[in-house]
Amino acid sequence: MAVPSSSLLSSLLLLALFLHHHCSAAQDRGSAAVVVNISAVEDVVRDRAFELLHRTDKLVGVPLTACPSACGLVEVQASALRVRSSSLWADGVNATDAAAGTAGFTVPPRVVPSPFARRVDVVFERFVGSNSSGALFAAPPGYALAAPVAALLAYDVSTGNNGSRAVGLRALGAPVRVEFGDLSSAAANGTQPFNATAARCVTFAVASGQAKAVATHAMASDTACTVTGTGHYGVAVRLQPPPPSPTPPTPQPPAAVRERWWA
Ligand SMILES: *[C@@H]1O[C@H](CO)[C@@H](O)[C@H](O)[C@H]1NC(C)=O
Ligand SMILES: *[C@@H]1O[C@H](CO)[C@@H](O)[C@H](O)[C@H]1NC(C)=O
Ligand SMILES: *[C@@H]1O[C@H](CO)[C@@H](O)[C@H](O)[C@H]1NC(C)=O
Ligand SMILES: *[C@@H]1O[C@H](CO)[C@@H](O)[C@H](O)[C@H]1NC(C)=O
Ligand SMILES: *[C@@H]1O[C@H](CO)[C@@H](O)[C@H](O)[C@H]1NC(C)=O
Ligand SMILES: *[C@@H]1O[C@H](CO)[C@@H](O)[C@H](O)[C@H]1NC(C)=O
């Protein structure tokens, strides 16, 4: 794959956003679960990314103190870069640093925005913190998330900083790859070591601002999932089976015994 990753990345704008929505109103609601609208949070990230990609060619951290309309205690780490679809097609984007064991993504060549856009802001988000992934993204039944959920999103630049400009990225060649970083400590949980063979990549669908696990597939490596394009992705490990119940159902007893039991 001829991806001139470092030169491409240095010629693109790359930034990091650290949002720490700290909404006291939401906390004051007591024990009731706070419903956070994921799409609303991502709209804030999108708008910040658009502003920063407009004015900055450096990696910058942006503390976001305002609580958006979707209140909640949500911690999002995001990075974004602006790329022409022609170079997306020709070169892809490599925004991983596997050596450092950090999360990131690789968009291979032969990826097109859908619907088509000449330039896109590619945004990579991680829902970090115990109140983010766990609260917003439920693992499939019997599984627990092993790492912060990651979202790969793309937005048409040409419409300006205007809502409703999300586009998909469709990989026509090699799949897109999402790196979750070092998972060995993330999933240890004091019980079992992380086992990528047994773990599952989880695809979440987000509708009306709420996420739902819709599919799982095998991991591509100890740290990465291959995916078809933009979306929300997680890694889940199977929960320990519950301990045997104190009164396990005994094998079906002979009829005579059962009659005695129920007599
Ligand atoms: C969530 O936020 C998005 C974008 O701001 C909005 O379009 C949608 O209506 C919201 N959903 C709910 C259930 O509030
Ligand atoms: C992307 O970066 C990673 C880590 O530096 C490297 O291992 C990989 O070969 C790169 N992929 C491409 C397509 O350049
Ligand atoms: C998560 O939210 C609860 C209250 O909703 C708060 O007490 C706790 O400190 C939060 N945890 C983190 C890591 O922010
Ligand atoms: C990890 O521990 C927490 C609380 O101790 C528990 O809720 C969760 O299910 C555990 N996860 C796994 C994968 O065992
Ligand atoms: C903003 O988006 C709306 C809905 O897609 C569209 O009608 C409007 O023309 C856009 N405005 C600009 C300045 O692009
Ligand atoms: C990892 O999981 C696979 C599939 O469940 C299993 O065959 C393998 O023995 C496990 N490896 C370890 C080191 O537990």
Coordinates of C-alpha atoms and ligand atoms in Angstrom, one line a residue:
M1 CA 0.0 0.0 0.0
A2 CA 1.6 3.3 -1.1
V3 CA 0.4 5.5 1.6
P4 CA 2.8 8.3 2.3
S5 CA 1.6 8.5 5.8
S6 CA 4.1 10.9 7.4
S7 CA 4.3 13.3 4.5
L8 CA 0.5 13.2 4.0
L9 CA -0.1 13.7 7.7
S10 CA 2.3 16.6 8.0
S11 CA 0.7 18.3 5.0
L12 CA -2.7 17.9 6.5
L13 CA -4.2 19.6 9.5
L14 CA -4.3 17.4 12.5
L15 CA -5.7 18.5 15.8
A16 CA -7.0 17.0 19.0
L17 CA -10.0 18.1 20.9
F18 CA -10.5 17.2 24.5
L19 CA -14.0 17.8 25.5
H20 CA -15.0 17.4 29.1
H21 CA -18.6 18.2 29.3
H22 CA -19.2 18.8 33.0
C23 CA -22.8 19.5 33.4
S24 CA -23.8 20.1 37.0
A25 CA -27.5 20.2 36.1
A26 CA -27.3 16.7 34.8
Q27 CA -25.6 15.5 37.9
D28 CA -28.2 17.1 40.1
R29 CA -30.8 15.0 38.6
G30 CA -29.8 12.4 41.1
S31 CA -29.6 8.7 40.4
A32 CA -31.8 8.8 37.3
A33 CA -29.8 7.8 34.3
V34 CA -28.7 10.8 32.3
V35 CA -29.6 10.4 28.7
V36 CA -26.9 11.9 26.6
N37 CA -27.6 12.5 22.9
I38 CA -24.5 11.1 21.2
S39 CA -25.3 12.9 18.0
A40 CA -25.5 16.2 19.8
V41 CA -22.2 15.7 21.4
E42 CA -20.7 14.7 18.0
D43 CA -22.1 17.9 16.5
V44 CA -20.2 19.9 19.0
V45 CA -17.0 18.0 18.1
R46 CA -17.8 18.5 14.4
D47 CA -18.2 22.2 14.8
R48 CA -15.0 22.6 16.9
A49 CA -13.1 20.6 14.4
F50 CA -14.4 22.7 11.5
E51 CA -13.3 25.9 13.3
L52 CA -9.9 24.6 14.2
L53 CA -9.2 23.1 10.8
H54 CA -10.0 26.5 9.4
R55 CA -7.5 28.4 11.5
T56 CA -4.8 26.0 12.7
D57 CA -2.3 23.7 11.2
K58 CA -1.1 22.4 14.5
L59 CA -2.2 19.7 16.9
V60 CA -4.2 21.5 19.5
G61 CA -6.1 20.6 22.5
V62 CA -9.4 22.4 23.1
P63 CA -11.0 22.3 26.5
L64 CA -14.7 22.7 26.0
T65 CA -16.4 24.1 29.0
A66 CA -19.9 24.9 27.7
C67 CA -22.4 22.2 28.2
P68 CA -24.2 21.6 25.0
S69 CA -28.0 21.0 24.8
A70 CA -27.3 17.4 25.4
C71 CA -26.2 17.6 29.0
G72 CA -24.2 15.0 30.5
L73 CA -20.8 14.0 31.9
V74 CA -19.2 12.8 28.7
E75 CA -15.5 12.8 28.0
V76 CA -14.6 12.7 24.3
Q77 CA -11.1 12.7 22.9
A78 CA -11.1 13.6 19.3
S79 CA -8.7 14.3 16.5
A80 CA -9.5 15.5 13.0
L81 CA -8.0 16.3 9.7
R82 CA -9.1 17.8 6.5
V83 CA -8.4 15.9 3.3
R84 CA -9.2 16.2 -0.4
S85 CA -11.2 13.2 -1.7
S86 CA -8.6 12.9 -4.5
S87 CA -5.8 12.2 -2.0
L88 CA -8.2 10.1 0.1
W89 CA -8.6 8.0 -3.0
A90 CA -5.0 8.0 -4.0
D91 CA -3.2 7.7 -0.7
G92 CA -5.7 7.1 2.2
V93 CA -4.9 8.4 5.6
N94 CA -2.8 6.8 8.2
A95 CA -3.5 8.2 11.6
T96 CA -2.2 5.4 13.8
D97 CA 0.9 5.0 15.8
A98 CA 0.9 1.3 16.5
A99 CA 4.4 1.6 18.0
A100 CA 3.1 3.8 20.7
G101 CA 0.1 1.6 21.3
T102 CA -2.3 4.4 20.9
A103 CA -5.7 4.4 19.3
G104 CA -6.1 5.7 15.8
F105 CA -7.3 4.7 12.4
T106 CA -6.1 3.8 8.9
V107 CA -8.1 4.7 5.9
P108 CA -6.6 2.8 2.9
P109 CA -6.5 4.1 -0.6
R110 CA -9.6 3.7 -2.7
V111 CA -12.0 5.2 -0.2
V112 CA -14.7 7.6 -1.4
P113 CA -17.0 10.0 0.5
S114 CA -20.6 9.0 0.1
P115 CA -22.4 11.2 -0.9
F116 CA -19.5 12.6 -2.8
A117 CA -17.6 15.6 -1.4
R118 CA -14.5 17.2 -2.7
R119 CA -13.0 17.8 0.8
V120 CA -13.9 16.2 4.0
D121 CA -13.2 16.6 7.7
V122 CA -12.3 13.2 9.0
V123 CA -13.0 13.0 12.7
F124 CA -11.9 10.3 15.0
E125 CA -13.4 10.2 18.5
R126 CA -13.0 8.1 21.6
F127 CA -15.5 8.0 24.3
V128 CA -13.2 7.8 27.2
G129 CA -13.9 7.8 30.9
S130 CA -16.2 5.6 32.9
N131 CA -19.2 7.8 32.2
S132 CA -18.8 7.7 28.4
S133 CA -18.5 4.4 26.7
G134 CA -20.1 2.3 29.4
A135 CA -23.1 4.7 29.8
L136 CA -23.6 5.5 26.1
F137 CA -22.7 2.3 24.4
A138 CA -24.2 -1.0 25.8
A139 CA -22.2 -4.1 24.9
P140 CA -24.2 -7.0 23.5
P141 CA -25.7 -9.2 26.2
G142 CA -23.1 -11.4 27.9
Y143 CA -20.3 -9.1 26.9
A144 CA -18.5 -6.1 28.4
L145 CA -16.7 -3.3 26.6
A146 CA -12.9 -3.7 26.8
A147 CA -11.9 -0.3 25.5
P148 CA -13.4 3.1 24.9
V149 CA -15.8 3.1 21.9
A150 CA -14.3 4.8 18.9
A151 CA -16.1 6.7 16.2
L152 CA -14.8 7.5 12.7
L153 CA -16.9 10.2 11.1
A154 CA -16.6 12.4 8.0
Y155 CA -18.2 15.7 7.1
D156 CA -18.4 17.6 3.8
V157 CA -16.4 20.8 4.1
S158 CA -18.0 22.6 1.2
T159 CA -21.2 23.4 3.0
G160 CA -19.4 25.4 5.6
N161 CA -20.0 25.1 9.3
N162 CA -23.5 24.0 8.8
G163 CA -25.3 21.1 10.3
S164 CA -26.4 18.0 8.4
R165 CA -23.3 17.6 6.3
A166 CA -22.2 14.1 7.5
V167 CA -20.9 11.9 4.8
G168 CA -19.9 8.2 4.8
L169 CA -16.6 6.9 3.8
R170 CA -16.9 3.8 1.7
A171 CA -13.8 1.6 1.3
L172 CA -13.8 0.0 -2.1
G173 CA -10.4 -1.5 -1.7
A174 CA -8.9 -2.7 1.6
P175 CA -11.0 -2.2 4.7
V176 CA -10.7 0.7 7.1
R177 CA -8.9 -0.2 10.3
V178 CA -9.6 1.1 13.7
E179 CA -6.9 0.8 16.3
F180 CA -7.9 0.6 19.9
G181 CA -4.4 0.8 21.3
D182 CA -3.1 -1.5 24.0
L183 CA -6.0 -3.6 25.3
S184 CA -4.1 -5.8 27.6
S185 CA -4.6 -3.6 30.6
A186 CA -7.9 -2.2 29.5
A187 CA -9.7 -5.5 29.8
A188 CA -7.8 -7.3 32.5
N189 CA -10.3 -6.3 35.1
G190 CA -8.4 -8.3 37.6
T191 CA -9.9 -11.5 36.3
Q192 CA -8.7 -12.6 32.9
P193 CA -6.1 -11.5 30.4
F194 CA -7.4 -9.9 27.2
N195 CA -7.8 -12.6 24.5
A196 CA -8.2 -11.0 21.1
T197 CA -9.2 -14.4 19.6
A198 CA -12.2 -14.5 22.0
A199 CA -13.0 -10.8 21.9
R200 CA -15.4 -9.3 19.3
C201 CA -15.4 -6.1 17.4
V202 CA -18.8 -4.4 17.9
T203 CA -20.5 -2.2 15.4
F204 CA -22.9 0.3 17.0
A205 CA -25.7 2.0 15.1
V206 CA -26.6 5.5 16.4
A207 CA -30.2 6.6 15.8
S208 CA -31.9 9.5 17.6
G209 CA -28.7 10.1 19.5
Q210 CA -28.7 6.7 21.1
A211 CA -26.4 3.8 20.3
K212 CA -27.3 0.2 19.9
A213 CA -25.0 -2.7 19.2
V214 CA -26.0 -4.2 15.9
A215 CA -23.3 -6.6 14.8
T216 CA -20.1 -8.2 16.0
H217 CA -17.2 -9.7 14.1
A218 CA -13.7 -11.1 14.9
M219 CA -10.8 -8.8 15.6
A220 CA -8.2 -8.2 12.9
S221 CA -5.3 -8.2 15.4
D222 CA -4.6 -7.9 19.1
T223 CA -5.5 -4.2 18.9
A224 CA -7.5 -3.5 15.8
C225 CA -10.8 -4.0 14.1
T226 CA -11.3 -3.8 10.3
V227 CA -14.5 -2.0 9.4
T228 CA -16.3 -0.9 6.2
G229 CA -16.1 2.8 6.8
T230 CA -17.5 5.5 9.0
G231 CA -19.3 4.4 12.2
H232 CA -19.1 3.6 15.8
Y233 CA -17.0 0.7 16.9
G234 CA -16.0 -1.1 20.1
V235 CA -14.3 -4.2 21.4
A236 CA -16.1 -6.5 23.8
V237 CA -15.1 -9.4 25.8
R238 CA -17.3 -12.2 27.1
L239 CA -18.3 -11.8 30.7
Q240 CA -17.4 -14.6 33.0
P241 CA -20.2 -17.1 33.1
P242 CA -22.2 -16.7 36.3
P243 CA -21.2 -19.0 39.1
P244 CA -23.3 -22.1 39.3
S245 CA -26.6 -21.4 41.0
P246 CA -26.8 -22.7 44.6
T247 CA -29.7 -25.0 43.6
P248 CA -28.8 -26.1 40.2
P249 CA -31.5 -27.9 38.3
T250 CA -30.8 -31.5 38.6
P251 CA -31.0 -33.8 35.7
Q252 CA -34.5 -34.9 34.9
P253 CA -35.2 -37.5 37.7
P254 CA -37.1 -40.7 36.9
A255 CA -40.8 -40.4 37.0
A256 CA -41.1 -42.3 40.3
V257 CA -38.7 -40.0 42.0
R258 CA -40.4 -36.9 40.6
E259 CA -43.8 -38.2 41.8
R260 CA -42.3 -38.6 45.2
W261 CA -40.9 -35.1 45.1
W262 CA -44.1 -33.5 44.2
A263 CA -46.3 -35.8 46.4
Ligands
LIG1 C1 -30.1 14.2 19.1 O1 -29.3 15.2 18.5 C2 -29.5 15.3 17.1 C3 -28.5 16.3 16.6 O2 -28.4 17.4 17.4 C4 -30.9 15.6 16.8 O3 -31.1 15.7 15.4 C5 -31.8 14.6 17.3 O4 -33.1 15.0 17.2 C6 -31.5 14.4 18.8 N1 -32.3 13.3 19.3 C7 -33.1 13.3 20.4 C8 -33.8 12.1 20.7 O5 -33.1 14.3 21.1
LIG2 C1 0.5 3.2 9.4 O1 1.3 3.4 10.5 C2 1.6 2.3 11.2 C3 2.3 2.7 12.5 O2 3.3 3.7 12.2 C4 2.5 1.4 10.3 O3 2.8 0.2 11.0 C5 1.7 1.1 9.1 O4 2.6 0.3 8.2 C6 1.3 2.3 8.4 N1 0.4 1.9 7.3 C7 0.5 2.5 6.1 C8 -0.5 2.0 5.1 O5 1.3 3.3 5.9
LIG3 C1 -19.4 9.5 36.6 O1 -20.6 10.1 37.0 C2 -20.9 10.1 38.4 C3 -22.2 10.7 38.7 O2 -23.1 10.6 37.6 C4 -19.8 10.7 39.2 O3 -20.0 10.6 40.6 C5 -18.4 10.1 38.8 O4 -17.4 10.8 39.4 C6 -18.2 10.1 37.3 N1 -17.0 9.4 37.0 C7 -16.1 10.0 36.2 C8 -14.9 9.2 36.0 O5 -16.2 11.1 35.7
LIG4 C1 -15.2 -5.6 35.3 O1 -15.5 -5.2 36.6 C2 -16.8 -4.5 36.7 C3 -16.9 -4.0 38.1 O2 -16.0 -4.6 39.0 C4 -17.9 -5.3 36.2 O3 -19.1 -4.6 36.2 C5 -17.6 -5.7 34.8 O4 -18.6 -6.6 34.3 C6 -16.3 -6.4 34.7 N1 -16.0 -6.7 33.3 C7 -15.5 -7.9 32.9 C8 -15.2 -8.0 31.5 O5 -15.4 -8.9 33.7
LIG5 C1 -27.1 24.5 5.5 O1 -27.7 23.2 5.5 C2 -29.1 23.3 5.1 C3 -29.7 21.9 5.2 O2 -28.8 21.0 4.6 C4 -29.2 23.9 3.7 O3 -30.6 24.1 3.3 C5 -28.5 25.3 3.6 O4 -28.5 25.8 2.4 C6 -27.1 25.2 4.2 N1 -26.5 26.5 4.2 C7 -25.3 26.7 3.7 C8 -24.7 28.1 3.9 O5 -24.6 25.9 3.1
LIG6 C1 -8.3 -17.3 23.5 O1 -9.6 -17.6 23.1 C2 -9.6 -18.7 22.1 C3 -11.1 -18.8 21.6 O2 -12.0 -18.8 22.7 C4 -9.1 -20.0 22.8 O3 -9.1 -21.0 21.9 C5 -7.7 -19.7 23.3 O4 -7.3 -20.9 24.1 C6 -7.7 -18.5 24.2 N1 -6.3 -18.2 24.5 C7 -5.9 -18.0 25.8 C8 -4.4 -17.7 26.0 O5 -6.7 -18.1 26.7

